[in-house]
Coordinates of C-alpha atoms and ligand atoms in Angstrom, one line a residue:
X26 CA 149.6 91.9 143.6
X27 CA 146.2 93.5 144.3
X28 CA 144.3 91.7 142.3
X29 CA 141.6 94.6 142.0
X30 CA 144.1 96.3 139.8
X31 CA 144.9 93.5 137.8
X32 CA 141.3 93.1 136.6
X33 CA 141.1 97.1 135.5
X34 CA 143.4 96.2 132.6
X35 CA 141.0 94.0 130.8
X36 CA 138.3 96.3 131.6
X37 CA 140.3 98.9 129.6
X38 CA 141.1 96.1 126.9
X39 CA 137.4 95.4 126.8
X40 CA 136.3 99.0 126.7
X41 CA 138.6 99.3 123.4
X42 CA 136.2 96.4 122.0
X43 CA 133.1 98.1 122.5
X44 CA 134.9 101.3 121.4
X45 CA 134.7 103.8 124.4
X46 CA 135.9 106.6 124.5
X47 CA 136.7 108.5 127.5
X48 CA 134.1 111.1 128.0
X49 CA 135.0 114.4 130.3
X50 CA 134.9 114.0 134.1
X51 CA 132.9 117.2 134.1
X52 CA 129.3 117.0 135.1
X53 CA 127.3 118.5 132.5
X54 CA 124.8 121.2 134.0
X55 CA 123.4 121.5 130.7
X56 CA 121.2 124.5 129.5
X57 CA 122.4 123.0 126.0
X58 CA 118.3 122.2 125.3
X59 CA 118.4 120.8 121.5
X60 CA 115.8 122.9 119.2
X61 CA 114.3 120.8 116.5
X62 CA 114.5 121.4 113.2
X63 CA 113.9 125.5 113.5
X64 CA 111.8 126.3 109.9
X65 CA 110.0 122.9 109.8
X66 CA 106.5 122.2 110.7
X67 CA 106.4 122.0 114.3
X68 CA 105.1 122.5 117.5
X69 CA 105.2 125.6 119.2
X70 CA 104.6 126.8 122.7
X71 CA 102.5 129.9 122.6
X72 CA 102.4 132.0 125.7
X73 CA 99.3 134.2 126.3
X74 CA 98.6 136.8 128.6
X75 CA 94.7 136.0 129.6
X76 CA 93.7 139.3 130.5
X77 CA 90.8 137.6 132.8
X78 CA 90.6 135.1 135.7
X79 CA 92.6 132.4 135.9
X80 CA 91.9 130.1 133.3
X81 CA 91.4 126.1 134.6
X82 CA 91.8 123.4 132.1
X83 CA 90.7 120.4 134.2
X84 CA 88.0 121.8 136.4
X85 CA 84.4 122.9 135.5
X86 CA 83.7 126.7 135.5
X87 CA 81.7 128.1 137.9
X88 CA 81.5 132.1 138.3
X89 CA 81.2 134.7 135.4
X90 CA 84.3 136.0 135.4
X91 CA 85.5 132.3 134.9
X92 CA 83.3 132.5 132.3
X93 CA 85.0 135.5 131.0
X94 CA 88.3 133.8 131.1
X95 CA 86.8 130.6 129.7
X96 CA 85.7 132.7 126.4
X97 CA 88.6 134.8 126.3
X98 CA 91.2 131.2 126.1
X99 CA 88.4 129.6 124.1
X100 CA 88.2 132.2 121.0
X101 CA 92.2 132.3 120.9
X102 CA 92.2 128.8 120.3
X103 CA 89.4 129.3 117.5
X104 CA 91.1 132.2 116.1
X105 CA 94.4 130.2 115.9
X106 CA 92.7 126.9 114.5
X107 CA 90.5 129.2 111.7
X108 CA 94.0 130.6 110.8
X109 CA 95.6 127.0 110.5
X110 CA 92.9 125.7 108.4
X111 CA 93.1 129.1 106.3
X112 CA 97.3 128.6 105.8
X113 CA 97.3 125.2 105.2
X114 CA 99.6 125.8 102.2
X115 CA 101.9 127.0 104.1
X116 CA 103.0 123.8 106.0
X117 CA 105.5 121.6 104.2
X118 CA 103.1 118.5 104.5
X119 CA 99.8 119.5 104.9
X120 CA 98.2 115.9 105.2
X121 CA 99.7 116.1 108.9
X122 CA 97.6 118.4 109.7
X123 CA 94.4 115.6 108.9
X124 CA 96.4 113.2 110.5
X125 CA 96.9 114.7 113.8
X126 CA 93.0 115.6 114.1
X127 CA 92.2 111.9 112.9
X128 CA 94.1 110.8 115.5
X129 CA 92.4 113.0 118.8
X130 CA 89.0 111.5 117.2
X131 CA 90.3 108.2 117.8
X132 CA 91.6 108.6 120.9
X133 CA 88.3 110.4 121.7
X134 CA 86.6 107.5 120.9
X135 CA 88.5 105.5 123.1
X136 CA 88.4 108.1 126.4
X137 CA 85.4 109.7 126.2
X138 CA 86.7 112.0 129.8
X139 CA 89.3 114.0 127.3
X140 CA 86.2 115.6 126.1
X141 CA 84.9 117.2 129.6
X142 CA 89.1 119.2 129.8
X143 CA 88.4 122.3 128.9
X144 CA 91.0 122.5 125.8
X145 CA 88.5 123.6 123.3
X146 CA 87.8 121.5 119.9
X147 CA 91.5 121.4 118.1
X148 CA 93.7 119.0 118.1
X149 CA 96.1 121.9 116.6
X150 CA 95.9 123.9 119.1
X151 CA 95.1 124.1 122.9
X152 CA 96.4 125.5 126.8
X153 CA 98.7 123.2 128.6
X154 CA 99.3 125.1 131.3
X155 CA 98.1 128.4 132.9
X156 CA 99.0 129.9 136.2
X157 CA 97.6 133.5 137.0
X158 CA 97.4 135.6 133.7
X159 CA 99.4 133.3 131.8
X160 CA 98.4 130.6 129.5
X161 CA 100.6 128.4 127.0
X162 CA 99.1 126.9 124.5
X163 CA 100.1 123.8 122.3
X164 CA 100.3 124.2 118.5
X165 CA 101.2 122.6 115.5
X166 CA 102.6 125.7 113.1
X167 CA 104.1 126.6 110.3
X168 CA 107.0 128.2 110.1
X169 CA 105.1 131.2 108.4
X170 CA 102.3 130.6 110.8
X171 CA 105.0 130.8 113.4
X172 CA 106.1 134.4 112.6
X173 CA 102.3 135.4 112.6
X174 CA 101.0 133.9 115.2
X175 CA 104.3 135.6 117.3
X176 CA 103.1 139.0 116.9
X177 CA 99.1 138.5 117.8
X178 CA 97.5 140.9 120.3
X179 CA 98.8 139.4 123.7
X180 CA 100.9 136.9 122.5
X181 CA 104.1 137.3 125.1
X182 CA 106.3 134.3 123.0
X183 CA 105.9 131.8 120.1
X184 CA 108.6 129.1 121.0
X185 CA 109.5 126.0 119.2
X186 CA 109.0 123.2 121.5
X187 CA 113.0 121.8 123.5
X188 CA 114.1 118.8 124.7
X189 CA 115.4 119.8 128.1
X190 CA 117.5 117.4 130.1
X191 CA 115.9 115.1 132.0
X192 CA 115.2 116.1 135.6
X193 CA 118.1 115.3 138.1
X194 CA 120.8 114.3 135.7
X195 CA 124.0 116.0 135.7
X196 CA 124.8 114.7 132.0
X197 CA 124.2 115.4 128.6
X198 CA 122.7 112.1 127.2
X199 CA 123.0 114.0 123.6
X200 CA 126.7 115.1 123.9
X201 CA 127.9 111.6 124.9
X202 CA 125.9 110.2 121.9
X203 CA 127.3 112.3 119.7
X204 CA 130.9 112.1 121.5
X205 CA 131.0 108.3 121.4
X206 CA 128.4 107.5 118.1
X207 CA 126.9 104.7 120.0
X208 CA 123.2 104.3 119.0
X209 CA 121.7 104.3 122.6
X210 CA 123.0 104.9 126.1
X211 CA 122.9 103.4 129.5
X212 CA 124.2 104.7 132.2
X213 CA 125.1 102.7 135.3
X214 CA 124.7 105.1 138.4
X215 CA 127.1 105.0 141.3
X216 CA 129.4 101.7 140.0
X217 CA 132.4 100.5 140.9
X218 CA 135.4 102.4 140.7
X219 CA 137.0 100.3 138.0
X220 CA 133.6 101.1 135.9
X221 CA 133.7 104.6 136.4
X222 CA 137.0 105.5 135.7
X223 CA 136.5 104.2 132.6
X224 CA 134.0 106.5 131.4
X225 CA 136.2 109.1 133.3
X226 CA 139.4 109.0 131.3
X227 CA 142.2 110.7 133.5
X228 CA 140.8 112.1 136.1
X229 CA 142.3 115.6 136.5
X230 CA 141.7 117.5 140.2
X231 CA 142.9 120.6 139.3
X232 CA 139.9 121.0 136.6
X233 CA 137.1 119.0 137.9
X234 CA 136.6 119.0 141.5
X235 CA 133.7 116.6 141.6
X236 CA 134.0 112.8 140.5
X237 CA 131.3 111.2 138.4
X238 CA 130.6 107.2 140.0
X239 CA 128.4 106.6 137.1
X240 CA 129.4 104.2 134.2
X241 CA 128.5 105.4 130.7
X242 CA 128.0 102.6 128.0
X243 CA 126.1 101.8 124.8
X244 CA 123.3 99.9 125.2
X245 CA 124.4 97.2 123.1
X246 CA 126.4 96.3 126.3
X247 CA 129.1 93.5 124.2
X248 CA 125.7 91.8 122.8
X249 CA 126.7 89.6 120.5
X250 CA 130.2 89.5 121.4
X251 CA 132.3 86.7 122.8
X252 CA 134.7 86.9 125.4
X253 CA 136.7 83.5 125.9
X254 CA 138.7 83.3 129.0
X255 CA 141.2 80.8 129.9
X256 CA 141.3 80.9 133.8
X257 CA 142.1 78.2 136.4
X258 CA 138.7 78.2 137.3
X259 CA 135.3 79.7 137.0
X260 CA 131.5 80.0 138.5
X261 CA 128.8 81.3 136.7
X262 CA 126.2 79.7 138.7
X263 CA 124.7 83.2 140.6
X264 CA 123.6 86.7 140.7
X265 CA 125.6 88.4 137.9
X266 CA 125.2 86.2 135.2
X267 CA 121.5 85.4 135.8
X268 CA 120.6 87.0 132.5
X269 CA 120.6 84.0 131.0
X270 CA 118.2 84.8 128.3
X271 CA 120.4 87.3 127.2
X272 CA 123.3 86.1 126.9
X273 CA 125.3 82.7 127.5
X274 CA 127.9 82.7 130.3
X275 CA 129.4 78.7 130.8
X276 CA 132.4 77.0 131.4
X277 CA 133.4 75.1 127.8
X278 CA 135.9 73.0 128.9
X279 CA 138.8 72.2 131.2
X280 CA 142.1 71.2 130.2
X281 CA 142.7 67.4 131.0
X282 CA 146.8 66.3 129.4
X283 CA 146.8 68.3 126.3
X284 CA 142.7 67.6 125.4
X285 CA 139.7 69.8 126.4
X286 CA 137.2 68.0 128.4
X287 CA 133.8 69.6 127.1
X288 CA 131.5 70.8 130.0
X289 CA 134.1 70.5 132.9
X290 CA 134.8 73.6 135.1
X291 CA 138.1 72.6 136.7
X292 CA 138.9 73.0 140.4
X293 CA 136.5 74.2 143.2
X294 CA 138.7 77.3 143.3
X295 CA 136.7 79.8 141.8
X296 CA 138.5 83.3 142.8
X297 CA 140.5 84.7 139.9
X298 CA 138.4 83.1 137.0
X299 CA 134.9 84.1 138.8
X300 CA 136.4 87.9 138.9
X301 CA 137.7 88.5 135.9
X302 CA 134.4 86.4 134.0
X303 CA 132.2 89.2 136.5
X304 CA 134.3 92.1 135.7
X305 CA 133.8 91.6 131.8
X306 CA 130.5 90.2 131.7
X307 CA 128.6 90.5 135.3
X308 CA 125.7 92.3 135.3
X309 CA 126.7 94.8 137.9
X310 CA 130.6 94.8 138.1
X311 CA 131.1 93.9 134.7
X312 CA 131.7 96.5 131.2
X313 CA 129.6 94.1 128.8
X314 CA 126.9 92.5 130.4
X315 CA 125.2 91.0 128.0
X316 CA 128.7 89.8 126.5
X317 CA 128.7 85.7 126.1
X318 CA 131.6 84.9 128.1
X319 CA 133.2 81.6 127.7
X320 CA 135.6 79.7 130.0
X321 CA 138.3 77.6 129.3
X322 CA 139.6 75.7 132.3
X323 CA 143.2 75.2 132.6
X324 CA 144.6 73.3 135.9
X325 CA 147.7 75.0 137.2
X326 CA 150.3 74.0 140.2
X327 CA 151.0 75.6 143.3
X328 CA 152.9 78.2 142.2
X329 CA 150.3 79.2 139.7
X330 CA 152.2 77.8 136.8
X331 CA 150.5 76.1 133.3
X332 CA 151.9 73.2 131.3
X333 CA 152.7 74.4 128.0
X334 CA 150.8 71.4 126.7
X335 CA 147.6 72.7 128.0
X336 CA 148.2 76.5 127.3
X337 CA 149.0 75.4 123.5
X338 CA 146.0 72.5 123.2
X339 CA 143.4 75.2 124.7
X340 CA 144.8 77.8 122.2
X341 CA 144.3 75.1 119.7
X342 CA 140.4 74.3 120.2
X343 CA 139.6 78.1 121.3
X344 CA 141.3 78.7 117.5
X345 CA 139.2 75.9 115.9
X346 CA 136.1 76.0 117.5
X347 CA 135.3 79.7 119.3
X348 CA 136.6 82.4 117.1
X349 CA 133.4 83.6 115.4
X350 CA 135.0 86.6 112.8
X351 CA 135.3 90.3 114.7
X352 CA 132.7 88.6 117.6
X353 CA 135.8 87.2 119.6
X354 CA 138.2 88.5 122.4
X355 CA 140.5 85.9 124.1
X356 CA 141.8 87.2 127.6
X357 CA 144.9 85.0 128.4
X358 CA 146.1 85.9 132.0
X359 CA 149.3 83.6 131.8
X360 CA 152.4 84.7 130.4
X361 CA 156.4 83.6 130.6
X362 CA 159.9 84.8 129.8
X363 CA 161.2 82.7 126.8
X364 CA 164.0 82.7 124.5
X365 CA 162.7 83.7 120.6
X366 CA 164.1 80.5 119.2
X367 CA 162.1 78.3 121.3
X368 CA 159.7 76.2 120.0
X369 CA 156.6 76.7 122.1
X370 CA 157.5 80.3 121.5
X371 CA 156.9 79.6 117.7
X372 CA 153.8 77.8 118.2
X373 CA 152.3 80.5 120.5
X374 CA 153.4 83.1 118.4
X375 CA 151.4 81.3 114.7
X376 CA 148.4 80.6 116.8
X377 CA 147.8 84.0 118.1
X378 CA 148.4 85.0 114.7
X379 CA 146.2 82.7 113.4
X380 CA 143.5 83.4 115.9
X381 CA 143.9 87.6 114.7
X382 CA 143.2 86.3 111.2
X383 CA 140.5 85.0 112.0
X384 CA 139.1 87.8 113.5
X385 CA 139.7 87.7 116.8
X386 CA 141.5 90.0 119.2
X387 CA 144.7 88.5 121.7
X388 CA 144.0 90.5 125.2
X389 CA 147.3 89.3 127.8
X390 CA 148.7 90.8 130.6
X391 CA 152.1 92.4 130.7
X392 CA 152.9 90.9 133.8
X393 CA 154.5 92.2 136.9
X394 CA 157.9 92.1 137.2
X395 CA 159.1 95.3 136.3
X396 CA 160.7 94.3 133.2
X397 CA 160.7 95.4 129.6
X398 CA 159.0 92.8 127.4
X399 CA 161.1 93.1 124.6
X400 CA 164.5 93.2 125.5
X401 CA 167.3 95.2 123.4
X402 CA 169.2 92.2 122.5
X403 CA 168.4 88.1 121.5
X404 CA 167.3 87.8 125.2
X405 CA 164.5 86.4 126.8
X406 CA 160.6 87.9 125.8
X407 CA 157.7 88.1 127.6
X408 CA 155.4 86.1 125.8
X409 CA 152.1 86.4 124.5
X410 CA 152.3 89.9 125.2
X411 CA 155.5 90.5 123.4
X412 CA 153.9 88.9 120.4
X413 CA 152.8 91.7 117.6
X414 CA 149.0 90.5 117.5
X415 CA 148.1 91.0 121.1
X416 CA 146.9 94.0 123.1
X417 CA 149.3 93.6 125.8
X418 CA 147.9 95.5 129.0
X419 CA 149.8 96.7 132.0
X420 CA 148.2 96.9 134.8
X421 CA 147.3 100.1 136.9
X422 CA 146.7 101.3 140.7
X423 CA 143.5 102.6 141.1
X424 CA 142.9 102.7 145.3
X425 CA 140.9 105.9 144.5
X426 CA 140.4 108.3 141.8
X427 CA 142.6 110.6 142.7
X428 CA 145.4 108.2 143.0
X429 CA 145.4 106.8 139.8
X430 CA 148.4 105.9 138.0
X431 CA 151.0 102.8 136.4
X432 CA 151.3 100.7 138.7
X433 CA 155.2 100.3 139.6
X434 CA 155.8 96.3 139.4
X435 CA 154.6 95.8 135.8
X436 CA 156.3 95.2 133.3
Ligands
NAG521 C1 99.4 141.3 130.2 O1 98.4 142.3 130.0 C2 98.3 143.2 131.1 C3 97.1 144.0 130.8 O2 97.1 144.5 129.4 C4 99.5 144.0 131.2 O3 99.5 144.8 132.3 C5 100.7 143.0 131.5 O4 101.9 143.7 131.5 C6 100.7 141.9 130.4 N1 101.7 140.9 130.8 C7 102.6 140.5 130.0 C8 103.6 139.5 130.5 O5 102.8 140.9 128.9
NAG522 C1 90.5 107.5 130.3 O1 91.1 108.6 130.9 C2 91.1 108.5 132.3 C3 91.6 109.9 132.8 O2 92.7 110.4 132.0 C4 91.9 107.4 132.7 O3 92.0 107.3 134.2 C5 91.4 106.1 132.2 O4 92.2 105.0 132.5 C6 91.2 106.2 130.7 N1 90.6 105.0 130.1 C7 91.0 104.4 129.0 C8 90.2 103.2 128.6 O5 91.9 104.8 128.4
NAG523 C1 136.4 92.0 110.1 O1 136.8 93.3 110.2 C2 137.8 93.7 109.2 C3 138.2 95.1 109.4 O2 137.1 96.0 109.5 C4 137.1 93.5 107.8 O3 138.1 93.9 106.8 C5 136.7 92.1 107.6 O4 136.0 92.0 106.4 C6 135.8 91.7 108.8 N1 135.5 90.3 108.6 C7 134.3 89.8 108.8 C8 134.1 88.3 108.6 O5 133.3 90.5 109.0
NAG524 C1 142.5 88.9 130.9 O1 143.4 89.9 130.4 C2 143.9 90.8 131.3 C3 144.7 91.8 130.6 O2 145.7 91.2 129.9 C4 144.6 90.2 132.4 O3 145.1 91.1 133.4 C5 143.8 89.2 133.1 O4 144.5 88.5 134.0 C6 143.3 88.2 132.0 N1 142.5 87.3 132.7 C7 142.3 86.1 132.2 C8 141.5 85.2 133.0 O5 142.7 85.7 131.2
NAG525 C1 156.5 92.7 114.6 O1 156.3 93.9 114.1 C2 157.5 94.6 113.8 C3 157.1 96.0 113.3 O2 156.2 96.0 112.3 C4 158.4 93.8 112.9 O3 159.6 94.5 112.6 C5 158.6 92.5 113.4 O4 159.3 91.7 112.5 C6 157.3 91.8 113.8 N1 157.6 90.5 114.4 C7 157.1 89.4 114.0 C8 157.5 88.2 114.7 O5 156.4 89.3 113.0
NAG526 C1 143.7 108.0 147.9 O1 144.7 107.0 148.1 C2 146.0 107.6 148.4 C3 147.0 106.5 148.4 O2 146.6 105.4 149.1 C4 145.9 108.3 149.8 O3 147.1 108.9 150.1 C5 144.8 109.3 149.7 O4 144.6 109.9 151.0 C6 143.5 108.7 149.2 N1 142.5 109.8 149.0 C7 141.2 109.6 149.4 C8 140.4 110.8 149.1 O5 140.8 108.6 149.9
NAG527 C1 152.8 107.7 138.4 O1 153.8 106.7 138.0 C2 154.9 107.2 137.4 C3 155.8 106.1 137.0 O2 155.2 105.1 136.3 C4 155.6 108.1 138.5 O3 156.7 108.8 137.8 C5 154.7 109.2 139.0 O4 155.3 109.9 140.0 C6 153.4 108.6 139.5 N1 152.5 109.6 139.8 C7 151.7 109.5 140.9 C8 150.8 110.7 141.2 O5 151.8 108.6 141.7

């Protein structure tokens, strides 16, 4: 099996831990700007026609008719400021209003080159920008202010300041907050496919005809969480787990006869461990990079094969001494057909539930041979995954996004 796809099923698994949803495939080109709080106190962008020359806020004026233009931008800002300090009532907290011009004397203080701009003496009001005829001005208003100041000789708009989206992004930071209720975003720009898709959802061609690559995830990024792992063998000794102030990435133990060996890391063969421990946690390939991930170390055979001792002895000291209450996922690759009457299937079965009562969460593969786990009659189970208290994950094909489906050989 491709083991590319085998790894997207605990990246799904994972994603249901840090709860994320699938947002739309559809890049936003959002005109969607977010108006604050429309009667509050405020600032406003005033736009002026300046009847005069050009008006220039950082250079020093030279000809009359500058001169003109100079007085002309200068007594609107006067005008506005007298009418502020004559309607103070009408702002909702009128102390701002002190606190905003406290604050340009301060920073006055410190940067004494503010003072040669030509933005007149509020802090309340003064021109941003002006090209040609038009000037827009900066204003902190009422909303009764607002309505007056809107109809003033030459006024062409009174606008309550926007949030537009930020330049050269196709999303909508606000709608995939509010989609997915995370408290911050961070977006992961032209990641893997197995990232991407999951921020995708189903990707549907006949709607959306270009595919995101970026990777949408809270910012929490599985900080805080634990992810134990039992693997053959692992390697966290480069690149994508060099946060290591962040987070802790280590092998815990290896599995020596039925007793963890604390510290070990098993054998020199790092492949399937190293991938799945980077697709979780690494800090490029992985959903939850700042995830602890733990690894247990359990020795197999040639044909991939563990001894039931050491599958139930590192169940037994990942139960004892790593579930830490809602923090804790366990991703157990391994998995075997077994009869329900069997003992080690009993044993299996109470520690996993054990484990879930303690707050953590089972993650196992469904395996591949193109079986039904539970069978119709007393016949043989595919266990853990058969259990009730694990996620049981089957495993997709995913060579690109538009061929993305089950894949055929699991079960
Ligand atoms: C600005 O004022 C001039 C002169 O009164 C007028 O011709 C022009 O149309 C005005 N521009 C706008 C945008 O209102
Ligand atoms: C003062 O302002 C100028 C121009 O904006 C800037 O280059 C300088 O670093 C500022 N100095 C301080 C102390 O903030
Ligand atoms: C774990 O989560 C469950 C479900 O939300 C809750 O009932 C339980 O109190 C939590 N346990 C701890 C230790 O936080
Ligand atoms: C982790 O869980 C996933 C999903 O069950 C599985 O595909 C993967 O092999 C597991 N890996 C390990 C190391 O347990
Ligand atoms: C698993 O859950 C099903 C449905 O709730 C229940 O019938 C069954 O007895 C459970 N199995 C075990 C072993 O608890
Ligand atoms: C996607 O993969 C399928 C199956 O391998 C292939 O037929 C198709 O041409 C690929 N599409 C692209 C755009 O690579
Ligand atoms: C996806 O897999 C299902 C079987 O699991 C199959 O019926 C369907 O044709 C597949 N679709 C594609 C596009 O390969």
């Amino acid at each position: 099996m491709n083991n590319n796809l085998k790894y997207f099923s605990i990246l799904v698994v994972i994603s249901l831990l840090l709860n994320i949803p699938y947002t739309r495939g559809e890049k936003v080109l959002s005109n969607k700007d977010t108006i604050i709080n429309a009667k509050k106190d405020q600032y406003y962008l005033i736009y002026f026609n300046n009847t005069y020359d050009e008006f220039k806020i950082f250079s020093n004026l030279k000809n009359r008719k500058r001169q003109e233009s100079y007085n002309n931008v200068l007594s609107f800002v006067d005008k506005i400021h007298n009418l502020i300090a004559e309607n103070k009532h009408t702002y909702e907290n009128p102390k701002i209003l002190d606190k905003i011009e406290e604050k340009s004397k301060l920073k006055k203080r410190s940067n004494n080159s503010q003072q040669f701009f030509n933005y007149g003496n509020s802090e309340l009001i003064y021109p941003i920008s002006s090209v040609g005829n038009r000037v827009v001005f900066y204003s902190f208003l009422s909303y009764d202010l607002y309505k007056k100041v809107k109809t003033l000789n030459n006024v062409i708009e009174c606008t309550t300041n926007k949030y537009s989206v930020s330049i050269n992004s196709y999303y909508n930071k606000e709608d995939i907050l509010k989609e997915t209720k995370w408290n911050k975003l961070s977006v992961r720009e032209n990641a893997d496919l197995h990232l991407s898709l999951i921020s995708q959802g189903i990707y549907n061609t006949n709607i959306i005809n270009k595919y995101d690559n970026n990777y949408y995830y809270p910012s929490s990024a599985g900080k805080d969480v634990d992810i134990v792992i039992m693997d053959s063998s692992f390697n966290f000794d480069y690149s994508e787990f060099e946060n290591t102030n962040d987070r802790i990435a280590k092998c815990v133990a290896h599995i020596e006869d039925g007793k963890p060996v604390i510290g070990k890391c098993g054998s020199c063969d790092y492949y399937h461990g190293e991938q799945v421990a980077d697709t979780a946690g690494g800090l490029k390939h992985g959903v939850a990079n700042l995830a602890n991930i733990y690894g247990i170390a359990i020795s197999s055979n040639e044909n991939g094969e563990y001894l039931q001792s050491d599958i139930l002895s590192a169940l037994q000291f990942i139960y004892e001494k790593l579930i830490r209450p809602n923090k804790t996922v366990v991703n157990i690759s391994s998995g075997n057909w077994q009869y329900e009457k069997d003992n080690f299937f009993i044993q299996y079965q109470e520690i996993v539930d054990k484990i879930t009562k303690k707050g953590g969460i089972v993650v196992t593969s469904a395996g591949n041979d193109r079986e039904e786990i539970n069978p119709e009659i007393n016949d043989l189970y595919y266990i853990p995954c058969s259990f009730n208290n694990t996620i049981c994950v089957g495993s997709t094909i995913s060579y690109n996004v538009s061929k993305y489906n089950r894949s055929l050989y699991k079960n």
